[in-house]
mmCIF file of C-alpha atoms in Angstrom:
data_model
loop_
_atom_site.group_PDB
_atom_site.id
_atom_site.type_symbol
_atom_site.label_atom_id
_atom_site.label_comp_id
_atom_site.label_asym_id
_atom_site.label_seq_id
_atom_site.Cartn_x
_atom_site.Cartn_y
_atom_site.Cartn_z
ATOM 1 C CA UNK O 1 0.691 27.820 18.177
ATOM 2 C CA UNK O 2 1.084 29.014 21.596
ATOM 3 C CA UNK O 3 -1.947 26.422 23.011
ATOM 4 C CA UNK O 4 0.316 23.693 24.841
ATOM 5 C CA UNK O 5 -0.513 20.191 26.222
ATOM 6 C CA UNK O 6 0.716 18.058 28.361
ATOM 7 C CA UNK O 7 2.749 15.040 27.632
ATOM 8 C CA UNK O 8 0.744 12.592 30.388
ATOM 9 C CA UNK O 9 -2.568 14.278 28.365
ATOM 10 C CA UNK O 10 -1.147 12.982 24.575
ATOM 11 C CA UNK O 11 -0.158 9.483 25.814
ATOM 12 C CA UNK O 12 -3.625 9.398 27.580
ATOM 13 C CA UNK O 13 -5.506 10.295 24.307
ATOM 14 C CA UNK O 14 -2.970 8.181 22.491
ATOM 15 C CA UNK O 15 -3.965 5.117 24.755
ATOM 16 C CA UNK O 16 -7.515 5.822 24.182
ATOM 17 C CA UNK O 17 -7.664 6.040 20.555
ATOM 18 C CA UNK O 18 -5.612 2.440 20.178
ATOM 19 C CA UNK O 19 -8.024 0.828 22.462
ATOM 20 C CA UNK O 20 -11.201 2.022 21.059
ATOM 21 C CA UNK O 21 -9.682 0.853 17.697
ATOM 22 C CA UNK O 22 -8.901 -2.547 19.251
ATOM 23 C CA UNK O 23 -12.539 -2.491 20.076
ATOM 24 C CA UNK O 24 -13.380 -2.305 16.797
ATOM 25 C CA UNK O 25 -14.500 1.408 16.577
ATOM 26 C CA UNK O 26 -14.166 3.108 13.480
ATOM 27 C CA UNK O 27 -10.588 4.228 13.448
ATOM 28 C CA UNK O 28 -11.438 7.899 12.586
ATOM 29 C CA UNK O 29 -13.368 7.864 15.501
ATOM 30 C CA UNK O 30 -11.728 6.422 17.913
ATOM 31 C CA UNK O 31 -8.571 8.658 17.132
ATOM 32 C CA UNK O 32 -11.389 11.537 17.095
ATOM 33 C CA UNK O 33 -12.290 10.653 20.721
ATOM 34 C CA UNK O 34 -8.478 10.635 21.778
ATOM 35 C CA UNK O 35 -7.338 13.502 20.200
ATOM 36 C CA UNK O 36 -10.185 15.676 21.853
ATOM 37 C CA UNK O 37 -9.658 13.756 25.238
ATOM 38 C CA UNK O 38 -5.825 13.771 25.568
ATOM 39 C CA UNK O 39 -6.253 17.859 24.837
ATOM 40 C CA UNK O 40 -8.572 18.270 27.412
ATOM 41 C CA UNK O 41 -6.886 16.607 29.866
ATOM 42 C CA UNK O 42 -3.181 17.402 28.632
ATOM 43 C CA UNK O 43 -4.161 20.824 30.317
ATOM 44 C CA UNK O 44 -6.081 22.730 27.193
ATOM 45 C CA UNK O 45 -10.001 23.659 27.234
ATOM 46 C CA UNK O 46 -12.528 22.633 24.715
ATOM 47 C CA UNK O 47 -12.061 25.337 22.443
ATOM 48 C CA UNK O 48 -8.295 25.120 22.451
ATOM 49 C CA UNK O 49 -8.240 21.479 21.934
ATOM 50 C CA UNK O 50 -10.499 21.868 18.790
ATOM 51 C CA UNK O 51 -8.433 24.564 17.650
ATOM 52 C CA UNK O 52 -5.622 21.807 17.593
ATOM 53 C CA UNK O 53 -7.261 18.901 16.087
ATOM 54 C CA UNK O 54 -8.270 21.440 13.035
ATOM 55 C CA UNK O 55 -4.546 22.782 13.176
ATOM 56 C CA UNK O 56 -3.755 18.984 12.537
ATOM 57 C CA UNK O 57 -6.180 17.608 10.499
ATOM 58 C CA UNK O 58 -5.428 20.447 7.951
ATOM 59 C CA UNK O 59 -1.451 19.791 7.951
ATOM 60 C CA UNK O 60 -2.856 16.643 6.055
ATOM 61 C CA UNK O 61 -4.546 18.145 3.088
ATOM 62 C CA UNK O 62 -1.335 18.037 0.897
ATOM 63 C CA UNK O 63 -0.910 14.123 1.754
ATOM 64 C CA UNK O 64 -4.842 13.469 1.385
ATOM 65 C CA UNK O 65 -4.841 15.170 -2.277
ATOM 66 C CA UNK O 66 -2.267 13.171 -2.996
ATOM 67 C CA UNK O 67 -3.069 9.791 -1.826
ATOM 68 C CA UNK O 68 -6.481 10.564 -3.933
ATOM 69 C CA UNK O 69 -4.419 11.209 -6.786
ATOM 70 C CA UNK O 70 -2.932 7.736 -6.919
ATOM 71 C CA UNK O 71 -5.955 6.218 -6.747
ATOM 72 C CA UNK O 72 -5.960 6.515 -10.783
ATOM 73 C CA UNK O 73 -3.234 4.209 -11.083
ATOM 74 C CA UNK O 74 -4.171 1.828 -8.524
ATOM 75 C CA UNK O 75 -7.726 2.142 -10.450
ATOM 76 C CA UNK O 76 -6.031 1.333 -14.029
ATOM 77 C CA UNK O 77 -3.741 -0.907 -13.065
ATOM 78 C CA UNK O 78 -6.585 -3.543 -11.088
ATOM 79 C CA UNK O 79 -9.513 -2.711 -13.428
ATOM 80 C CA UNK O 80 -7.753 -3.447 -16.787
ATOM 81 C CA UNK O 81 -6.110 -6.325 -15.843
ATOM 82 C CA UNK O 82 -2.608 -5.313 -16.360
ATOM 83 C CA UNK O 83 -1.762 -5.901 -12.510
ATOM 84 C CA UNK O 84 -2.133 -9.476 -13.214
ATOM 85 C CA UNK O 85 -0.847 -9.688 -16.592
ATOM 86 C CA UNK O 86 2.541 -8.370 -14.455
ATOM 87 C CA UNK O 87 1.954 -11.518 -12.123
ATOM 88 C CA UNK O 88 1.395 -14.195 -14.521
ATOM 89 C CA UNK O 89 4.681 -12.744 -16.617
ATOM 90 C CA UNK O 90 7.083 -12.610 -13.618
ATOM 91 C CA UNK O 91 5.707 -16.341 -12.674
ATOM 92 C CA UNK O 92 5.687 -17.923 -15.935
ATOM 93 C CA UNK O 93 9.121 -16.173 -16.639
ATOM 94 C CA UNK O 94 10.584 -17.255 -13.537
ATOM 95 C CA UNK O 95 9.332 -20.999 -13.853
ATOM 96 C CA UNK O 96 7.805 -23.533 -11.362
ATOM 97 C CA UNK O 97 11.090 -24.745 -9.807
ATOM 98 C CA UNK O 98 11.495 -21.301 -7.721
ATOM 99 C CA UNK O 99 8.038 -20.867 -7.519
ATOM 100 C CA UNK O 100 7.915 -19.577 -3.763
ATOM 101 C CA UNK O 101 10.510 -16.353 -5.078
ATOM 102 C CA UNK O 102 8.180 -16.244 -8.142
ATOM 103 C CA UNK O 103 5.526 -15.716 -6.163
ATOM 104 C CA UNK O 104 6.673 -13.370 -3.753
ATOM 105 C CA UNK O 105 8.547 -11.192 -6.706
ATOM 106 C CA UNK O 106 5.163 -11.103 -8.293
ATOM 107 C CA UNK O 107 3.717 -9.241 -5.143
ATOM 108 C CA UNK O 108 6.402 -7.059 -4.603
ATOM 109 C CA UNK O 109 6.352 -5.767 -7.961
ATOM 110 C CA UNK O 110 2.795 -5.362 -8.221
ATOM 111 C CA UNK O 111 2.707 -3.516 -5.019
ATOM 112 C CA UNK O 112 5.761 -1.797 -5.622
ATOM 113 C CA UNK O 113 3.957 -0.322 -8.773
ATOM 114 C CA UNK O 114 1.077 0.919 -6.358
ATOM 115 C CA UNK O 115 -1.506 -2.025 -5.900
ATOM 116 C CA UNK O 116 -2.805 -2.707 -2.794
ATOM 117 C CA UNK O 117 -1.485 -5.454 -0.817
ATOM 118 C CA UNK O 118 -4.504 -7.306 -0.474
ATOM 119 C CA UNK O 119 -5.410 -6.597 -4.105
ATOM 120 C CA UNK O 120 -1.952 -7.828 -5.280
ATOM 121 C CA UNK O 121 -2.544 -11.431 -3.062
ATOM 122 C CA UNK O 122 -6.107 -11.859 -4.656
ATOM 123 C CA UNK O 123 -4.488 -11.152 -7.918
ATOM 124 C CA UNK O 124 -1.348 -13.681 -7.628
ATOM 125 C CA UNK O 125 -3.661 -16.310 -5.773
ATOM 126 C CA UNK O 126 -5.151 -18.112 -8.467
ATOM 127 C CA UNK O 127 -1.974 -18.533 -9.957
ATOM 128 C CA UNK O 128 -0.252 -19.236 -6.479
ATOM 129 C CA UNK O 129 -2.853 -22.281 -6.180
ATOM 130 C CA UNK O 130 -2.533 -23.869 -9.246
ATOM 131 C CA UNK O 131 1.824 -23.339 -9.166
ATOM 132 C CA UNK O 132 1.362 -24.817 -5.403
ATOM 133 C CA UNK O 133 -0.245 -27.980 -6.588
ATOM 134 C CA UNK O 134 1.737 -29.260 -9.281
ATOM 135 C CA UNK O 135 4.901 -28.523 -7.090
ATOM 136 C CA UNK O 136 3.353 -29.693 -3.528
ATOM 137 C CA UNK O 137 4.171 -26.974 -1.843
ATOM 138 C CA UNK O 138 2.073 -25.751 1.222
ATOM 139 C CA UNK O 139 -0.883 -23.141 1.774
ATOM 140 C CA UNK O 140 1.125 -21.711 4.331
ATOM 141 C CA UNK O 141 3.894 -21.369 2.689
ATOM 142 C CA UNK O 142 2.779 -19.607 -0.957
ATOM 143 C CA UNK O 143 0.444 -17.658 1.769
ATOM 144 C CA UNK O 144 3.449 -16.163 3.325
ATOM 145 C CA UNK O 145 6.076 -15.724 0.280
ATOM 146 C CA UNK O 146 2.732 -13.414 -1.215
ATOM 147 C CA UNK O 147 2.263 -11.541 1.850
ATOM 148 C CA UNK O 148 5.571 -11.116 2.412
ATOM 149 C CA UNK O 149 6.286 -10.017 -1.217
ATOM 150 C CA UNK O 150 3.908 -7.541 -0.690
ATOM 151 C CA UNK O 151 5.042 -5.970 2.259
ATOM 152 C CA UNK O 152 8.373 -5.999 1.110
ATOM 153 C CA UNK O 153 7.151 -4.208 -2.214
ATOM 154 C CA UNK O 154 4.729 -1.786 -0.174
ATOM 155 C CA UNK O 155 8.227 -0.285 1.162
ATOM 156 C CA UNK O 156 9.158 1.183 -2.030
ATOM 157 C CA UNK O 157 5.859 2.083 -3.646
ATOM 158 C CA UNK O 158 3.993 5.289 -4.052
ATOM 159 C CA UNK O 159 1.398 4.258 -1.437
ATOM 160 C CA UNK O 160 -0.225 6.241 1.467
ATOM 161 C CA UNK O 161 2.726 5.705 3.783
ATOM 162 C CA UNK O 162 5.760 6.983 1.385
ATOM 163 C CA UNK O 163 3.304 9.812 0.495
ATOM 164 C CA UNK O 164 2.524 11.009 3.493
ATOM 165 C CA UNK O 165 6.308 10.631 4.672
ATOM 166 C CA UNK O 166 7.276 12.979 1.459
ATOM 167 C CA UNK O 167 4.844 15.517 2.675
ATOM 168 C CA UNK O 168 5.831 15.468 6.077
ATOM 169 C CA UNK O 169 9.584 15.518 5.966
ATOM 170 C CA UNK O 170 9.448 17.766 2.524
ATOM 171 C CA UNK O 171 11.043 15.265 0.856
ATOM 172 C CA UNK O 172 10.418 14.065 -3.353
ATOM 173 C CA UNK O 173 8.445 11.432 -3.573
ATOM 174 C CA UNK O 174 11.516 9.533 -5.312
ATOM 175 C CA UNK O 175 13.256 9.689 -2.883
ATOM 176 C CA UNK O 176 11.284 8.087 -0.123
ATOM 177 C CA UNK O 177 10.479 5.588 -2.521
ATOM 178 C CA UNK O 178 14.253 4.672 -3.401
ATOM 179 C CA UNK O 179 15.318 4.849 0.646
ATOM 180 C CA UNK O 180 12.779 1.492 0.437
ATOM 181 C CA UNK O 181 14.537 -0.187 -2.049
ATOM 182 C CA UNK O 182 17.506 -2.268 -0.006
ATOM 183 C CA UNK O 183 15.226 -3.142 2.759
ATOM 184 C CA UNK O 184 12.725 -4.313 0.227
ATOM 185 C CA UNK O 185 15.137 -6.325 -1.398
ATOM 186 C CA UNK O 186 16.290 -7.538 1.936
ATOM 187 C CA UNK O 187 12.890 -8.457 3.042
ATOM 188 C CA UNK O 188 12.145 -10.640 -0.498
ATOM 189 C CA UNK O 189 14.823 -13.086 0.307
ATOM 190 C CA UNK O 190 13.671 -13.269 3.914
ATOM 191 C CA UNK O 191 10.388 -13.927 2.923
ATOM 192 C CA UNK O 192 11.718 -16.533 0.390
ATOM 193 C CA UNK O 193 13.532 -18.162 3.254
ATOM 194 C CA UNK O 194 10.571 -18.481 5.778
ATOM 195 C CA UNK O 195 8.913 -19.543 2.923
ATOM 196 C CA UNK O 196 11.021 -22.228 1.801
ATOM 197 C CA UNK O 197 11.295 -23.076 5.117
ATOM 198 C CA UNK O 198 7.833 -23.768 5.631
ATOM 199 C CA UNK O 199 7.330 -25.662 2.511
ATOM 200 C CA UNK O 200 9.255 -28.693 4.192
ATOM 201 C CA UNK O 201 7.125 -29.036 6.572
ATOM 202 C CA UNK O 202 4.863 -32.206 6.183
ATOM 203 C CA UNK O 203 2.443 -31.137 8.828
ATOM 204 C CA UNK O 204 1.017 -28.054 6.679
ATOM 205 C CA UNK O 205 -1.964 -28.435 4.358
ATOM 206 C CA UNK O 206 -1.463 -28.590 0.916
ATOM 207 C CA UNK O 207 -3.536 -27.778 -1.699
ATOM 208 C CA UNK O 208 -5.982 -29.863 -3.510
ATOM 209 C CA UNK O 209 -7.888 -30.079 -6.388
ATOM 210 C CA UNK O 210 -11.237 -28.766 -5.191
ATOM 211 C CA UNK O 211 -8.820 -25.362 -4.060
ATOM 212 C CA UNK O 212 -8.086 -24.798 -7.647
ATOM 213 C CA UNK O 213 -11.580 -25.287 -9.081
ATOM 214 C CA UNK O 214 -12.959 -22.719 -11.086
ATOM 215 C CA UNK O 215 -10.478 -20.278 -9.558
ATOM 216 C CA UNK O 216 -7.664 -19.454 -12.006
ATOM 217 C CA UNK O 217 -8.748 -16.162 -14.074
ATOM 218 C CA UNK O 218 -8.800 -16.309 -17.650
ATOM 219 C CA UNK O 219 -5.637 -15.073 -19.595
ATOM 220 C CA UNK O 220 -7.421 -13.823 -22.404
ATOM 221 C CA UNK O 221 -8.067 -10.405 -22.822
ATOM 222 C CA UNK O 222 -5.191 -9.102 -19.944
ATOM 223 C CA UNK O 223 -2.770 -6.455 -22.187
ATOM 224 C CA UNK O 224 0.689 -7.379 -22.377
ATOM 225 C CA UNK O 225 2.994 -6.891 -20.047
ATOM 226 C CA UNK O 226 5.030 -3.887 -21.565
ATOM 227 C CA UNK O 227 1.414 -2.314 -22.006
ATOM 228 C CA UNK O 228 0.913 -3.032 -18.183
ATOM 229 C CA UNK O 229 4.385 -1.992 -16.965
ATOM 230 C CA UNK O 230 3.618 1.404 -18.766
ATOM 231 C CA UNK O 231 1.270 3.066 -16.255
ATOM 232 C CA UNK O 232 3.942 2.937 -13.297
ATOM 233 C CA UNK O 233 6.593 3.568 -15.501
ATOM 234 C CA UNK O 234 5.480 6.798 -17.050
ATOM 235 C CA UNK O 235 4.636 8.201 -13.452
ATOM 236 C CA UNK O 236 8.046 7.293 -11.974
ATOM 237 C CA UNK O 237 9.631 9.153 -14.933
ATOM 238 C CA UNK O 238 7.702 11.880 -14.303
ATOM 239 C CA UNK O 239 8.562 12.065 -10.408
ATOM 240 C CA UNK O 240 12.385 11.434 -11.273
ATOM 241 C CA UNK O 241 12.225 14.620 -13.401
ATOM 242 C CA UNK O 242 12.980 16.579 -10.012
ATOM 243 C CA UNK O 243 15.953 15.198 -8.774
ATOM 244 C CA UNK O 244 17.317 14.322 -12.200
ATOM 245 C CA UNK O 245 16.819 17.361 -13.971
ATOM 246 C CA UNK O 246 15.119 19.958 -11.032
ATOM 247 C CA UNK O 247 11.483 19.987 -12.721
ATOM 248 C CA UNK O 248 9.115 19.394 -10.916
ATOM 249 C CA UNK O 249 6.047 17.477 -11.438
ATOM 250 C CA UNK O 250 4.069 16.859 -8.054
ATOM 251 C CA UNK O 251 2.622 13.226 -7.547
ATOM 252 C CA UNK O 252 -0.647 14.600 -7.531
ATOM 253 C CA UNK O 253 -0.090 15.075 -11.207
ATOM 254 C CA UNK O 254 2.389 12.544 -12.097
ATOM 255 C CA UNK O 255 0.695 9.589 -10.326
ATOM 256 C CA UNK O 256 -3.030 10.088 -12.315
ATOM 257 C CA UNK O 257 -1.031 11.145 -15.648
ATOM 258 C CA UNK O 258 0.720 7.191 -14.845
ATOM 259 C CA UNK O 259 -2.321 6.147 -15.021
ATOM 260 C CA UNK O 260 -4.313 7.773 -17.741
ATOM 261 C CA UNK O 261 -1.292 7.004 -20.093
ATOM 262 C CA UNK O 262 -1.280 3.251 -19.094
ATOM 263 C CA UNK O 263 -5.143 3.033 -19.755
ATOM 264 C CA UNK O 264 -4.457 4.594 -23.193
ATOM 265 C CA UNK O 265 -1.667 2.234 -23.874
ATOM 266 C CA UNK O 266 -3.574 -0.820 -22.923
ATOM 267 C CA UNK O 267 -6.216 0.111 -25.094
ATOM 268 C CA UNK O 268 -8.814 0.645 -22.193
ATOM 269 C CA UNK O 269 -9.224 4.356 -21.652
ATOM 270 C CA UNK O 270 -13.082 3.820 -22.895
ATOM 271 C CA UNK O 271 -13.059 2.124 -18.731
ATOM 272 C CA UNK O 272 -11.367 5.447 -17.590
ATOM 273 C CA UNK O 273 -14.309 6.753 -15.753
ATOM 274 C CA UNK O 274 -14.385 2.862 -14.059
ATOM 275 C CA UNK O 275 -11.036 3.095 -13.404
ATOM 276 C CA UNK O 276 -10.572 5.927 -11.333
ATOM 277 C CA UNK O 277 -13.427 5.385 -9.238
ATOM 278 C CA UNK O 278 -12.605 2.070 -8.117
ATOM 279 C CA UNK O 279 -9.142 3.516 -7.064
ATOM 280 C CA UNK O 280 -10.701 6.408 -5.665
ATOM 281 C CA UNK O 281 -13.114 3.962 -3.642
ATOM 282 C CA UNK O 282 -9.627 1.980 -2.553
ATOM 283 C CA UNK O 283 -8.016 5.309 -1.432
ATOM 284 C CA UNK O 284 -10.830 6.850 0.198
ATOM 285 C CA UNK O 285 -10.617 4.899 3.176
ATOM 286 C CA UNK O 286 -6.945 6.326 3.900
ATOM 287 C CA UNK O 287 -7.573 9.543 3.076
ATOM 288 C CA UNK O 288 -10.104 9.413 6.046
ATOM 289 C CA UNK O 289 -8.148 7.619 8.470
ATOM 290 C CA UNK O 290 -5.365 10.254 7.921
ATOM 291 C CA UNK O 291 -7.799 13.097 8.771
ATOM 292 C CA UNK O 292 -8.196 11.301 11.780
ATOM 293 C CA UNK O 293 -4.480 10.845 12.163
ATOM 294 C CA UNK O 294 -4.146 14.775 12.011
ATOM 295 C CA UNK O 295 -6.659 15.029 14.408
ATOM 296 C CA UNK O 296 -4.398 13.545 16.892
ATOM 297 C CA UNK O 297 -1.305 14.255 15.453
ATOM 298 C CA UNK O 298 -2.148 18.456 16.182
ATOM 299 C CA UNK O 299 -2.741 17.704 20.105
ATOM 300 C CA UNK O 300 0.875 15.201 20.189
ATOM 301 C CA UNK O 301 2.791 17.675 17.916
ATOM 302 C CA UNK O 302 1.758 20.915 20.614
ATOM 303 C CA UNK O 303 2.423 18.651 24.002
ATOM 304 C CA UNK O 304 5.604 18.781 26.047
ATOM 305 C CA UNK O 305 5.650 14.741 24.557
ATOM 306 C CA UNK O 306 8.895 15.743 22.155
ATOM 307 C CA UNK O 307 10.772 17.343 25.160
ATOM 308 C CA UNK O 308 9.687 14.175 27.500
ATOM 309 C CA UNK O 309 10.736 11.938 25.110
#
């Protein structure tokens, strides 16, 4: 595209967008507002500067369809129950006495496997309160090892962020998702650390009795955990296909095909339609922040920023 903008005019709309989103304006918005004013006063008229933010917003489609996609697995994998039937296996497998690393394994795998990280904490926490009583450790510290599990498992999981990356860079899917794997690993036993660390301090709440009340979800009814662990693990066989064996199967069939098998497997695909559209209401969200992010990203990508910096 021959329309060009100014670096001073990207940082500008750059600046704008991140303080209207500090100011609690809808982040589509606010980036909305900066794309359009860093264009116009990067150097490019109205009309150009729309032609930009379109330009941008559609170099997103591929990552959008995706992300949408996955929401079938995040869907299956919440909704039936087998994301914490994974947590309460890795916990109860791992015992009590390293219950800090049990608790942030839990979260990394569960987020790893494409839940949410909030989800993944809400799932682990009833478990997390009850394992944090008996062993007197503090609410800071199971807060943290969960959090921190989840991050750490968010690194190497087929979420927004290693899906748009593929797109972007034209790289598999796999591949994005295995460059995560070391500093995921890295960042479990730091969490575990901090963690520990913070359960030996006396000044830190702990949790009581009244915390635990009515709080830890049933265990009847969750499918096993092989069930559970199918749903991921049929759509990361179906994305290693490429690099193993050069077919290729695009996440935006391999990640709802992940899903749709686990539901069958767990005996749940009657709650298919249920499924999906709680992981399509989950995913929706992103998939309009990143049309806002392409909004932006088509004024930054056509300013003299990349020659400044």
């Amino acid at each position: 595209m021959d329309i060009q903008v100014s670096a001073l005019g990207a940082i500008i709309g750059l600046l704008i967008s991140i303080v209207l989103i500090f100011m609690k304006a809808p982040p589509v918005y606010g980036l909305f507002v900066g794309a359009l004013a860093g264009g116009m006063i990067g150097g490019a008229s109205l009309e150009e500067t729309i032609e930009l933010m379109i330009s941008g917003a559609q170099d997103m489609i591929t990552a959008i369809l995706r992300i949408l996609a996955a929401g079938i697995l995040a869907g299956v994998l919440i909704k039936t129950g087998g994301a914490e039937s994974i947590a309460r296996t890795i916990i109860h497998k791992i015992g009590e006495t390293r219950a800090l690393f049990a608790l942030a394994l839990a979260t990394l795998i569960l987020t790893a496997v494409g839940v949410f990280v909030d989800i993944a904490v809400v799932t682990v926490a009833p478990i997390a309160l009850v394992i944090a009583k008996n062993a007197n450790i503090s609410k800071t510290a199971i807060l943290l090892a969960m959090v921190g599990g989840g991050k750490a498992g968010n690194i190497m999981s087929p979420n927004p962020n290693t899906i748009a990356l593929s797109d972007a860079f034209a790289t598999p899917l796999t591949s994005v998702m295995l460059a995560g794997v070391l500093p995921g690993i890295v960042a479990l036993f730091f969490t575990y650390f901090l963690a520990k660390h913070l359960s030996l301090t006396k000044k830190d709440a702990k949790v009581a009795l009244t915390d635990i009340e009515h709080k830890e979800s049933p265990e009847t009814k969750l499918p096993s955990f092989k069930a559970a662990l199918s749903a991921p693990l049929v759509a990361v066989v179906l994305l290693s296909l490429r690099p193993t064996f050069g077919i290729e199967i695009d996440p935006m069939v391999a990640l709802p095909l992940g899903g749709i098998a686990g539901s069958i497997l767990m005996g749940q695909f009657q709650g298919i339609i249920d499924q999906a559209t709680f992981g399509l209401s989950k995913m929706s969200n992103v998939a309009v922040l990143l049309i806002g992010t392409g909004l932006i990203a088509g004024v930054i990508t056509n300013s003299t920023l990349g020659d400044v910096l």
